[in-house]
């Protein structure tokens, strides 16, 4: 059975001091479980101090982004190579980056390859806009996002990657995650199967089976259990609710219960 992955994407929130306080609170409320990985993605600035602070039996760290070239004249960027000893994971192609920072499919492809070269597990985010959703273009959009991002990856590397399905229309504003509309479970299951199918077409069924698929979009402590029980969903990418320690600890509790039900 694959390990469940619960990732908290703090986005551009919390100072270093606030980040440290949140970790201290999470540490009191979350217990380690061998079948569940709890990953925190704070700001770039907080990664180094949190790497010293976290209990590595309970938490792992992720970067929210990085640059694909190792070093050189790229003012303002931080490379995957620089993050190598600090993080286990990196979020790549989040819709904030695709849409607010105009990251292209090609850039995302380069980042995927760079992360794997630096031994950092990429969490590739894919998902359709509201407009694409209503126009019935979801499957085509996901196909293009998955196939381009994976095109420079070897068959050995593919089993290490994580893909997060994040419909952009279901993402919270950061605070309205308790009441936001999210896709029906059968839709999420169908999309997870389609993503698995695209990976299998490129690398074969065995490699595709190793890929973990997450759901992201307004997940919270009361919806987490149902989302984790969906066939083909191996974890959650959590934004707004990950900034509230009770809510995030509740999501991890739901993961514990989901694992118990499935074992
Ligand atoms: P949300 O964000 O849980 O606040 O919707 C998820 C994400 O953007 O990764």
mmCIF file with all atom_site columns, N, CA and C in Angstrom, residues 160-228:
data_model
loop_
_atom_site.group_PDB
_atom_site.id
_atom_site.type_symbol
_atom_site.label_atom_id
_atom_site.label_alt_id
_atom_site.label_comp_id
_atom_site.label_asym_id
_atom_site.label_entity_id
_atom_site.label_seq_id
_atom_site.pdbx_PDB_ins_code
_atom_site.Cartn_x
_atom_site.Cartn_y
_atom_site.Cartn_z
_atom_site.occupancy
_atom_site.B_iso_or_equiv
_atom_site.pdbx_formal_charge
_atom_site.auth_seq_id
_atom_site.auth_comp_id
_atom_site.auth_asym_id
_atom_site.auth_atom_id
_atom_site.pdbx_PDB_model_num
ATOM 1   N N  . UNK A 1 160 ? 8.901   7.973  -8.768  1.00 0.00 ? 160 UNK A N  1
ATOM 2   C CA . UNK A 1 160 ? 9.111   8.841  -7.590  1.00 0.00 ? 160 UNK A CA 1
ATOM 3   C C  . UNK A 1 160 ? 8.220   10.064 -7.588  1.00 0.00 ? 160 UNK A C  1
ATOM 4   N N  . UNK A 1 161 ? 7.560   10.336 -8.700  1.00 0.00 ? 161 UNK A N  1
ATOM 5   C CA . UNK A 1 161 ? 6.849   11.620 -8.762  1.00 0.00 ? 161 UNK A CA 1
ATOM 6   C C  . UNK A 1 161 ? 5.457   11.556 -8.120  1.00 0.00 ? 161 UNK A C  1
ATOM 7   N N  . UNK A 1 162 ? 4.994   12.726 -7.777  1.00 0.00 ? 162 UNK A N  1
ATOM 8   C CA . UNK A 1 162 ? 3.648   12.883 -7.217  1.00 0.00 ? 162 UNK A CA 1
ATOM 9   C C  . UNK A 1 162 ? 2.915   13.857 -8.137  1.00 0.00 ? 162 UNK A C  1
ATOM 10  N N  . UNK A 1 163 ? 1.652   13.576 -8.405  1.00 0.00 ? 163 UNK A N  1
ATOM 11  C CA . UNK A 1 163 ? 0.856   14.506 -9.214  1.00 0.00 ? 163 UNK A CA 1
ATOM 12  C C  . UNK A 1 163 ? -0.347  14.937 -8.377  1.00 0.00 ? 163 UNK A C  1
ATOM 13  N N  . UNK A 1 164 ? -0.544  16.247 -8.278  1.00 0.00 ? 164 UNK A N  1
ATOM 14  C CA . UNK A 1 164 ? -1.696  16.754 -7.508  1.00 0.00 ? 164 UNK A CA 1
ATOM 15  C C  . UNK A 1 164 ? -2.719  17.315 -8.485  1.00 0.00 ? 164 UNK A C  1
ATOM 16  N N  . UNK A 1 165 ? -3.920  16.755 -8.418  1.00 0.00 ? 165 UNK A N  1
ATOM 17  C CA . UNK A 1 165 ? -5.015  17.315 -9.224  1.00 0.00 ? 165 UNK A CA 1
ATOM 18  C C  . UNK A 1 165 ? -5.657  18.448 -8.425  1.00 0.00 ? 165 UNK A C  1
ATOM 19  N N  . UNK A 1 166 ? -5.517  19.662 -8.937  1.00 0.00 ? 166 UNK A N  1
ATOM 20  C CA . UNK A 1 166 ? -6.066  20.831 -8.251  1.00 0.00 ? 166 UNK A CA 1
ATOM 21  C C  . UNK A 1 166 ? -6.929  21.641 -9.215  1.00 0.00 ? 166 UNK A C  1
ATOM 22  N N  . UNK A 1 167 ? -8.242  21.353 -9.250  1.00 0.00 ? 167 UNK A N  1
ATOM 23  C CA . UNK A 1 167 ? -9.103  22.170 -10.104 1.00 0.00 ? 167 UNK A CA 1
ATOM 24  C C  . UNK A 1 167 ? -9.076  23.612 -9.600  1.00 0.00 ? 167 UNK A C  1
ATOM 25  N N  . UNK A 1 168 ? -8.720  24.530 -10.463 1.00 0.00 ? 168 UNK A N  1
ATOM 26  C CA . UNK A 1 168 ? -8.479  25.907 -10.000 1.00 0.00 ? 168 UNK A CA 1
ATOM 27  C C  . UNK A 1 168 ? -9.756  26.525 -9.438  1.00 0.00 ? 168 UNK A C  1
ATOM 28  N N  . UNK A 1 169 ? -10.892 26.118 -10.008 1.00 0.00 ? 169 UNK A N  1
ATOM 29  C CA . UNK A 1 169 ? -12.170 26.675 -9.550  1.00 0.00 ? 169 UNK A CA 1
ATOM 30  C C  . UNK A 1 169 ? -12.547 26.185 -8.152  1.00 0.00 ? 169 UNK A C  1
ATOM 31  N N  . UNK A 1 170 ? -11.865 25.149 -7.666  1.00 0.00 ? 170 UNK A N  1
ATOM 32  C CA . UNK A 1 170 ? -12.185 24.636 -6.324  1.00 0.00 ? 170 UNK A CA 1
ATOM 33  C C  . UNK A 1 170 ? -11.208 25.141 -5.265  1.00 0.00 ? 170 UNK A C  1
ATOM 34  N N  . UNK A 1 171 ? -10.180 25.901 -5.670  1.00 0.00 ? 171 UNK A N  1
ATOM 35  C CA . UNK A 1 171 ? -9.195  26.379 -4.693  1.00 0.00 ? 171 UNK A CA 1
ATOM 36  C C  . UNK A 1 171 ? -9.819  27.460 -3.814  1.00 0.00 ? 171 UNK A C  1
ATOM 37  N N  . UNK A 1 172 ? -9.472  27.433 -2.541  1.00 0.00 ? 172 UNK A N  1
ATOM 38  C CA . UNK A 1 172 ? -10.019 28.459 -1.639  1.00 0.00 ? 172 UNK A CA 1
ATOM 39  C C  . UNK A 1 172 ? -9.241  29.750 -1.810  1.00 0.00 ? 172 UNK A C  1
ATOM 40  N N  . UNK A 1 173 ? -9.808  30.813 -1.249  1.00 0.00 ? 173 UNK A N  1
ATOM 41  C CA . UNK A 1 173 ? -9.101  32.097 -1.253  1.00 0.00 ? 173 UNK A CA 1
ATOM 42  C C  . UNK A 1 173 ? -8.057  32.110 -0.138  1.00 0.00 ? 173 UNK A C  1
ATOM 43  N N  . UNK A 1 174 ? -8.034  31.048 0.652   1.00 0.00 ? 174 UNK A N  1
ATOM 44  C CA . UNK A 1 174 ? -7.139  30.992 1.806   1.00 0.00 ? 174 UNK A CA 1
ATOM 45  C C  . UNK A 1 174 ? -7.941  30.954 3.097   1.00 0.00 ? 174 UNK A C  1
ATOM 46  N N  . UNK A 1 175 ? -9.176  31.466 3.055   1.00 0.00 ? 175 UNK A N  1
ATOM 47  C CA . UNK A 1 175 ? -9.990  31.491 4.275   1.00 0.00 ? 175 UNK A CA 1
ATOM 48  C C  . UNK A 1 175 ? -11.355 30.814 4.099   1.00 0.00 ? 175 UNK A C  1
ATOM 49  N N  . UNK A 1 176 ? -11.816 30.628 2.859   1.00 0.00 ? 176 UNK A N  1
ATOM 50  C CA . UNK A 1 176 ? -13.181 30.097 2.669   1.00 0.00 ? 176 UNK A CA 1
ATOM 51  C C  . UNK A 1 176 ? -13.195 28.590 2.380   1.00 0.00 ? 176 UNK A C  1
ATOM 52  N N  . UNK A 1 177 ? -12.183 27.879 2.866   1.00 0.00 ? 177 UNK A N  1
ATOM 53  C CA . UNK A 1 177 ? -12.069 26.445 2.578   1.00 0.00 ? 177 UNK A CA 1
ATOM 54  C C  . UNK A 1 177 ? -13.160 25.587 3.239   1.00 0.00 ? 177 UNK A C  1
ATOM 55  N N  . UNK A 1 178 ? -13.861 26.162 4.225   1.00 0.00 ? 178 UNK A N  1
ATOM 56  C CA . UNK A 1 178 ? -14.910 25.361 4.873   1.00 0.00 ? 178 UNK A CA 1
ATOM 57  C C  . UNK A 1 178 ? -16.168 25.267 4.014   1.00 0.00 ? 178 UNK A C  1
ATOM 58  N N  . UNK A 1 179 ? -16.359 26.246 3.134   1.00 0.00 ? 179 UNK A N  1
ATOM 59  C CA . UNK A 1 179 ? -17.631 26.314 2.404   1.00 0.00 ? 179 UNK A CA 1
ATOM 60  C C  . UNK A 1 179 ? -17.476 26.291 0.892   1.00 0.00 ? 179 UNK A C  1
ATOM 61  N N  . UNK A 1 180 ? -16.283 26.086 0.415   1.00 0.00 ? 180 UNK A N  1
ATOM 62  C CA . UNK A 1 180 ? -16.054 26.197 -1.029  1.00 0.00 ? 180 UNK A CA 1
ATOM 63  C C  . UNK A 1 180 ? -16.577 24.976 -1.780  1.00 0.00 ? 180 UNK A C  1
ATOM 64  N N  . UNK A 1 181 ? -17.005 25.223 -3.008  1.00 0.00 ? 181 UNK A N  1
ATOM 65  C CA . UNK A 1 181 ? -17.450 24.112 -3.868  1.00 0.00 ? 181 UNK A CA 1
ATOM 66  C C  . UNK A 1 181 ? -16.245 23.241 -4.267  1.00 0.00 ? 181 UNK A C  1
ATOM 67  N N  . UNK A 1 182 ? -16.415 21.932 -4.190  1.00 0.00 ? 182 UNK A N  1
ATOM 68  C CA . UNK A 1 182 ? -15.350 21.027 -4.676  1.00 0.00 ? 182 UNK A CA 1
ATOM 69  C C  . UNK A 1 182 ? -15.975 19.961 -5.582  1.00 0.00 ? 182 UNK A C  1
ATOM 70  N N  . UNK A 1 183 ? -15.177 19.282 -6.413  1.00 0.00 ? 183 UNK A N  1
ATOM 71  C CA . UNK A 1 183 ? -15.760 18.295 -7.322  1.00 0.00 ? 183 UNK A CA 1
ATOM 72  C C  . UNK A 1 183 ? -16.351 17.101 -6.565  1.00 0.00 ? 183 UNK A C  1
ATOM 73  N N  . UNK A 1 184 ? -17.303 16.424 -7.185  1.00 0.00 ? 184 UNK A N  1
ATOM 74  C CA . UNK A 1 184 ? -17.894 15.221 -6.592  1.00 0.00 ? 184 UNK A CA 1
ATOM 75  C C  . UNK A 1 184 ? -16.844 14.102 -6.590  1.00 0.00 ? 184 UNK A C  1
ATOM 76  N N  . UNK A 1 185 ? -16.936 13.193 -5.596  1.00 0.00 ? 185 UNK A N  1
ATOM 77  C CA . UNK A 1 185 ? -15.946 12.110 -5.495  1.00 0.00 ? 185 UNK A CA 1
ATOM 78  C C  . UNK A 1 185 ? -15.783 11.303 -6.786  1.00 0.00 ? 185 UNK A C  1
ATOM 79  N N  . UNK A 1 186 ? -16.892 11.014 -7.487  1.00 0.00 ? 186 UNK A N  1
ATOM 80  C CA . UNK A 1 186 ? -16.744 10.195 -8.704  1.00 0.00 ? 186 UNK A CA 1
ATOM 81  C C  . UNK A 1 186 ? -15.981 10.962 -9.794  1.00 0.00 ? 186 UNK A C  1
ATOM 82  N N  . UNK A 1 187 ? -16.096 12.280 -9.809  1.00 0.00 ? 187 UNK A N  1
ATOM 83  C CA . UNK A 1 187 ? -15.343 13.087 -10.787 1.00 0.00 ? 187 UNK A CA 1
ATOM 84  C C  . UNK A 1 187 ? -13.850 13.037 -10.461 1.00 0.00 ? 187 UNK A C  1
ATOM 85  N N  . UNK A 1 188 ? -13.550 13.136 -9.164  1.00 0.00 ? 188 UNK A N  1
ATOM 86  C CA . UNK A 1 188 ? -12.136 13.096 -8.756  1.00 0.00 ? 188 UNK A CA 1
ATOM 87  C C  . UNK A 1 188 ? -11.546 11.727 -9.083  1.00 0.00 ? 188 UNK A C  1
ATOM 88  N N  . UNK A 1 189 ? -12.314 10.670 -8.827  1.00 0.00 ? 189 UNK A N  1
ATOM 89  C CA . UNK A 1 189 ? -11.831 9.305  -9.133  1.00 0.00 ? 189 UNK A CA 1
ATOM 90  C C  . UNK A 1 189 ? -11.573 9.162  -10.629 1.00 0.00 ? 189 UNK A C  1
ATOM 91  N N  . UNK A 1 190 ? -12.469 9.719  -11.425 1.00 0.00 ? 190 UNK A N  1
ATOM 92  C CA . UNK A 1 190 ? -12.341 9.613  -12.882 1.00 0.00 ? 190 UNK A CA 1
ATOM 93  C C  . UNK A 1 190 ? -11.084 10.353 -13.376 1.00 0.00 ? 190 UNK A C  1
ATOM 94  N N  . UNK A 1 191 ? -10.845 11.500 -12.790 1.00 0.00 ? 191 UNK A N  1
ATOM 95  C CA . UNK A 1 191 ? -9.675  12.289 -13.204 1.00 0.00 ? 191 UNK A CA 1
ATOM 96  C C  . UNK A 1 191 ? -8.380  11.623 -12.742 1.00 0.00 ? 191 UNK A C  1
ATOM 97  N N  . UNK A 1 192 ? -8.396  11.075 -11.538 1.00 0.00 ? 192 UNK A N  1
ATOM 98  C CA . UNK A 1 192 ? -7.202  10.357 -11.078 1.00 0.00 ? 192 UNK A CA 1
ATOM 99  C C  . UNK A 1 192 ? -6.890  9.198  -12.039 1.00 0.00 ? 192 UNK A C  1
ATOM 100 N N  . UNK A 1 193 ? -7.941  8.474  -12.448 1.00 0.00 ? 193 UNK A N  1
ATOM 101 C CA . UNK A 1 193 ? -7.737  7.342  -13.370 1.00 0.00 ? 193 UNK A CA 1
ATOM 102 C C  . UNK A 1 193 ? -7.195  7.849  -14.717 1.00 0.00 ? 193 UNK A C  1
ATOM 103 N N  . UNK A 1 194 ? -7.678  9.003  -15.166 1.00 0.00 ? 194 UNK A N  1
ATOM 104 C CA . UNK A 1 194 ? -7.203  9.541  -16.447 1.00 0.00 ? 194 UNK A CA 1
ATOM 105 C C  . UNK A 1 194 ? -5.728  9.942  -16.349 1.00 0.00 ? 194 UNK A C  1
ATOM 106 N N  . UNK A 1 195 ? -5.345  10.532 -15.230 1.00 0.00 ? 195 UNK A N  1
ATOM 107 C CA . UNK A 1 195 ? -3.936  10.927 -15.048 1.00 0.00 ? 195 UNK A CA 1
ATOM 108 C C  . UNK A 1 195 ? -3.053  9.673  -15.049 1.00 0.00 ? 195 UNK A C  1
ATOM 109 N N  . UNK A 1 196 ? -3.497  8.663  -14.298 1.00 0.00 ? 196 UNK A N  1
ATOM 110 C CA . UNK A 1 196 ? -2.764  7.387  -14.246 1.00 0.00 ? 196 UNK A CA 1
ATOM 111 C C  . UNK A 1 196 ? -2.623  6.803  -15.657 1.00 0.00 ? 196 UNK A C  1
ATOM 112 N N  . UNK A 1 197 ? -3.679  6.912  -16.415 1.00 0.00 ? 197 UNK A N  1
ATOM 113 C CA . UNK A 1 197 ? -3.691  6.394  -17.780 1.00 0.00 ? 197 UNK A CA 1
ATOM 114 C C  . UNK A 1 197 ? -2.661  7.145  -18.655 1.00 0.00 ? 197 UNK A C  1
ATOM 115 N N  . UNK A 1 198 ? -2.590  8.474  -18.526 1.00 0.00 ? 198 UNK A N  1
ATOM 116 C CA . UNK A 1 198 ? -1.613  9.241  -19.315 1.00 0.00 ? 198 UNK A CA 1
ATOM 117 C C  . UNK A 1 198 ? -0.188  8.821  -18.951 1.00 0.00 ? 198 UNK A C  1
ATOM 118 N N  . UNK A 1 199 ? 0.049   8.598  -17.657 1.00 0.00 ? 199 UNK A N  1
ATOM 119 C CA . UNK A 1 199 ? 1.395   8.188  -17.233 1.00 0.00 ? 199 UNK A CA 1
ATOM 120 C C  . UNK A 1 199 ? 1.691   6.786  -17.786 1.00 0.00 ? 199 UNK A C  1
ATOM 121 N N  . UNK A 1 200 ? 0.681   5.910  -17.727 1.00 0.00 ? 200 UNK A N  1
ATOM 122 C CA . UNK A 1 200 ? 0.865   4.536  -18.224 1.00 0.00 ? 200 UNK A CA 1
ATOM 123 C C  . UNK A 1 200 ? 1.152   4.527  -19.726 1.00 0.00 ? 200 UNK A C  1
ATOM 124 N N  . UNK A 1 201 ? 0.494   5.413  -20.453 1.00 0.00 ? 201 UNK A N  1
ATOM 125 C CA . UNK A 1 201 ? 0.733   5.483  -21.906 1.00 0.00 ? 201 UNK A CA 1
ATOM 126 C C  . UNK A 1 201 ? 2.185   5.839  -22.203 1.00 0.00 ? 201 UNK A C  1
ATOM 127 N N  . UNK A 1 202 ? 2.765   6.683  -21.338 1.00 0.00 ? 202 UNK A N  1
ATOM 128 C CA . UNK A 1 202 ? 4.144   7.123  -21.558 1.00 0.00 ? 202 UNK A CA 1
ATOM 129 C C  . UNK A 1 202 ? 5.157   6.122  -21.018 1.00 0.00 ? 202 UNK A C  1
ATOM 130 N N  . UNK A 1 203 ? 4.873   5.535  -19.866 1.00 0.00 ? 203 UNK A N  1
ATOM 131 C CA . UNK A 1 203 ? 5.894   4.747  -19.172 1.00 0.00 ? 203 UNK A CA 1
ATOM 132 C C  . UNK A 1 203 ? 5.475   3.330  -18.801 1.00 0.00 ? 203 UNK A C  1
ATOM 133 N N  . UNK A 1 204 ? 4.279   2.937  -19.148 1.00 0.00 ? 204 UNK A N  1
ATOM 134 C CA . UNK A 1 204 ? 3.805   1.593  -18.816 1.00 0.00 ? 204 UNK A CA 1
ATOM 135 C C  . UNK A 1 204 ? 3.053   1.577  -17.490 1.00 0.00 ? 204 UNK A C  1
ATOM 136 N N  . UNK A 1 205 ? 2.226   0.543  -17.334 1.00 0.00 ? 205 UNK A N  1
ATOM 137 C CA . UNK A 1 205 ? 1.334   0.450  -16.183 1.00 0.00 ? 205 UNK A CA 1
ATOM 138 C C  . UNK A 1 205 ? 2.051   0.319  -14.865 1.00 0.00 ? 205 UNK A C  1
ATOM 139 N N  . UNK A 1 206 ? 3.185   -0.384 -14.850 1.00 0.00 ? 206 UNK A N  1
ATOM 140 C CA . UNK A 1 206 ? 3.874   -0.631 -13.577 1.00 0.00 ? 206 UNK A CA 1
ATOM 141 C C  . UNK A 1 206 ? 4.405   0.696  -13.009 1.00 0.00 ? 206 UNK A C  1
ATOM 142 N N  . UNK A 1 207 ? 5.033   1.476  -13.893 1.00 0.00 ? 207 UNK A N  1
ATOM 143 C CA . UNK A 1 207 ? 5.561   2.774  -13.455 1.00 0.00 ? 207 UNK A CA 1
ATOM 144 C C  . UNK A 1 207 ? 4.411   3.666  -12.998 1.00 0.00 ? 207 UNK A C  1
ATOM 145 N N  . UNK A 1 208 ? 3.313   3.642  -13.747 1.00 0.00 ? 208 UNK A N  1
ATOM 146 C CA . UNK A 1 208 ? 2.176   4.511  -13.412 1.00 0.00 ? 208 UNK A CA 1
ATOM 147 C C  . UNK A 1 208 ? 1.594   4.144  -12.052 1.00 0.00 ? 208 UNK A C  1
ATOM 148 N N  . UNK A 1 209 ? 1.638   2.853  -11.712 1.00 0.00 ? 209 UNK A N  1
ATOM 149 C CA . UNK A 1 209 ? 1.111   2.415  -10.406 1.00 0.00 ? 209 UNK A CA 1
ATOM 150 C C  . UNK A 1 209 ? 1.881   3.024  -9.248  1.00 0.00 ? 209 UNK A C  1
ATOM 151 N N  . UNK A 1 210 ? 3.165   3.328  -9.467  1.00 0.00 ? 210 UNK A N  1
ATOM 152 C CA . UNK A 1 210 ? 4.007   3.876  -8.393  1.00 0.00 ? 210 UNK A CA 1
ATOM 153 C C  . UNK A 1 210 ? 3.751   5.350  -8.147  1.00 0.00 ? 210 UNK A C  1
ATOM 154 N N  . UNK A 1 211 ? 3.145   6.032  -9.100  1.00 0.00 ? 211 UNK A N  1
ATOM 155 C CA . UNK A 1 211 ? 2.930   7.472  -8.982  1.00 0.00 ? 211 UNK A CA 1
ATOM 156 C C  . UNK A 1 211 ? 1.793   7.736  -7.995  1.00 0.00 ? 211 UNK A C  1
ATOM 157 N N  . UNK A 1 212 ? 2.051   8.637  -7.046  1.00 0.00 ? 212 UNK A N  1
ATOM 158 C CA . UNK A 1 212 ? 0.979   8.985  -6.110  1.00 0.00 ? 212 UNK A CA 1
ATOM 159 C C  . UNK A 1 212 ? 0.190   10.182 -6.646  1.00 0.00 ? 212 UNK A C  1
ATOM 160 N N  . UNK A 1 213 ? -1.119  10.100 -6.523  1.00 0.00 ? 213 UNK A N  1
ATOM 161 C CA . UNK A 1 213 ? -1.974  11.180 -7.017  1.00 0.00 ? 213 UNK A CA 1
ATOM 162 C C  . UNK A 1 213 ? -2.720  11.809 -5.832  1.00 0.00 ? 213 UNK A C  1
ATOM 163 N N  . UNK A 1 214 ? -2.576  13.114 -5.709  1.00 0.00 ? 214 UNK A N  1
ATOM 164 C CA . UNK A 1 214 ? -3.217  13.844 -4.616  1.00 0.00 ? 214 UNK A CA 1
ATOM 165 C C  . UNK A 1 214 ? -4.387  14.654 -5.158  1.00 0.00 ? 214 UNK A C  1
ATOM 166 N N  . UNK A 1 215 ? -5.288  14.991 -4.252  1.00 0.00 ? 215 UNK A N  1
ATOM 167 C CA . UNK A 1 215 ? -6.326  15.972 -4.597  1.00 0.00 ? 215 UNK A CA 1
ATOM 168 C C  . UNK A 1 215 ? -6.018  17.256 -3.827  1.00 0.00 ? 215 UNK A C  1
ATOM 169 N N  . UNK A 1 216 ? -6.242  18.408 -4.448  1.00 0.00 ? 216 UNK A N  1
ATOM 170 C CA . UNK A 1 216 ? -6.099  19.697 -3.767  1.00 0.00 ? 216 UNK A CA 1
ATOM 171 C C  . UNK A 1 216 ? -7.199  20.646 -4.184  1.00 0.00 ? 216 UNK A C  1
ATOM 172 N N  . UNK A 1 217 ? -7.716  21.396 -3.229  1.00 0.00 ? 217 UNK A N  1
ATOM 173 C CA . UNK A 1 217 ? -8.782  22.372 -3.513  1.00 0.00 ? 217 UNK A CA 1
ATOM 174 C C  . UNK A 1 217 ? -9.744  22.397 -2.350  1.00 0.00 ? 217 UNK A C  1
ATOM 175 N N  . UNK A 1 218 ? -9.561  23.365 -1.431  1.00 0.00 ? 218 UNK A N  1
ATOM 176 C CA . UNK A 1 218 ? -10.463 23.574 -0.296  1.00 0.00 ? 218 UNK A CA 1
ATOM 177 C C  . UNK A 1 218 ? -10.631 22.341 0.588   1.00 0.00 ? 218 UNK A C  1
ATOM 178 N N  . UNK A 1 219 ? -9.621  21.493 0.660   1.00 0.00 ? 219 UNK A N  1
ATOM 179 C CA . UNK A 1 219 ? -9.705  20.340 1.577   1.00 0.00 ? 219 UNK A CA 1
ATOM 180 C C  . UNK A 1 219 ? -9.654  20.866 3.008   1.00 0.00 ? 219 UNK A C  1
ATOM 181 N N  . UNK A 1 220 ? -10.414 20.258 3.901   1.00 0.00 ? 220 UNK A N  1
ATOM 182 C CA . UNK A 1 220 ? -10.386 20.662 5.316   1.00 0.00 ? 220 UNK A CA 1
ATOM 183 C C  . UNK A 1 220 ? -10.603 19.420 6.190   1.00 0.00 ? 220 UNK A C  1
ATOM 184 N N  . UNK A 1 221 ? -10.617 19.628 7.503   1.00 0.00 ? 221 UNK A N  1
ATOM 185 C CA . UNK A 1 221 ? -10.672 18.475 8.407   1.00 0.00 ? 221 UNK A CA 1
ATOM 186 C C  . UNK A 1 221 ? -11.962 17.670 8.236   1.00 0.00 ? 221 UNK A C  1
ATOM 187 N N  . UNK A 1 222 ? -13.064 18.322 7.868   1.00 0.00 ? 222 UNK A N  1
ATOM 188 C CA . UNK A 1 222 ? -14.305 17.535 7.744   1.00 0.00 ? 222 UNK A CA 1
ATOM 189 C C  . UNK A 1 222 ? -14.461 16.866 6.380   1.00 0.00 ? 222 UNK A C  1
ATOM 190 N N  . UNK A 1 223 ? -13.784 17.368 5.344   1.00 0.00 ? 223 UNK A N  1
ATOM 191 C CA . UNK A 1 223 ? -13.910 16.706 4.038   1.00 0.00 ? 223 UNK A CA 1
ATOM 192 C C  . UNK A 1 223 ? -12.767 15.710 3.777   1.00 0.00 ? 223 UNK A C  1
ATOM 193 N N  . UNK A 1 224 ? -11.686 15.792 4.575   1.00 0.00 ? 224 UNK A N  1
ATOM 194 C CA . UNK A 1 224 ? -10.477 15.010 4.269   1.00 0.00 ? 224 UNK A CA 1
ATOM 195 C C  . UNK A 1 224 ? -10.750 13.500 4.204   1.00 0.00 ? 224 UNK A C  1
ATOM 196 N N  . UNK A 1 225 ? -11.519 12.978 5.172   1.00 0.00 ? 225 UNK A N  1
ATOM 197 C CA . UNK A 1 225 ? -11.754 11.531 5.220   1.00 0.00 ? 225 UNK A CA 1
ATOM 198 C C  . UNK A 1 225 ? -12.404 11.036 3.942   1.00 0.00 ? 225 UNK A C  1
ATOM 199 N N  . UNK A 1 226 ? -13.447 11.738 3.512   1.00 0.00 ? 226 UNK A N  1
ATOM 200 C CA . UNK A 1 226 ? -14.144 11.343 2.282   1.00 0.00 ? 226 UNK A CA 1
ATOM 201 C C  . UNK A 1 226 ? -13.236 11.434 1.070   1.00 0.00 ? 226 UNK A C  1
ATOM 202 N N  . UNK A 1 227 ? -12.426 12.484 1.019   1.00 0.00 ? 227 UNK A N  1
ATOM 203 C CA . UNK A 1 227 ? -11.529 12.657 -0.135  1.00 0.00 ? 227 UNK A CA 1
ATOM 204 C C  . UNK A 1 227 ? -10.471 11.555 -0.168  1.00 0.00 ? 227 UNK A C  1
ATOM 205 N N  . UNK A 1 228 ? -9.969  11.191 1.017   1.00 0.00 ? 228 UNK A N  1
ATOM 206 C CA . UNK A 1 228 ? -8.916  10.166 1.064   1.00 0.00 ? 228 UNK A CA 1
ATOM 207 C C  . UNK A 1 228 ? -9.455  8.766  0.777   1.00 0.00 ? 228 UNK A C  1
#
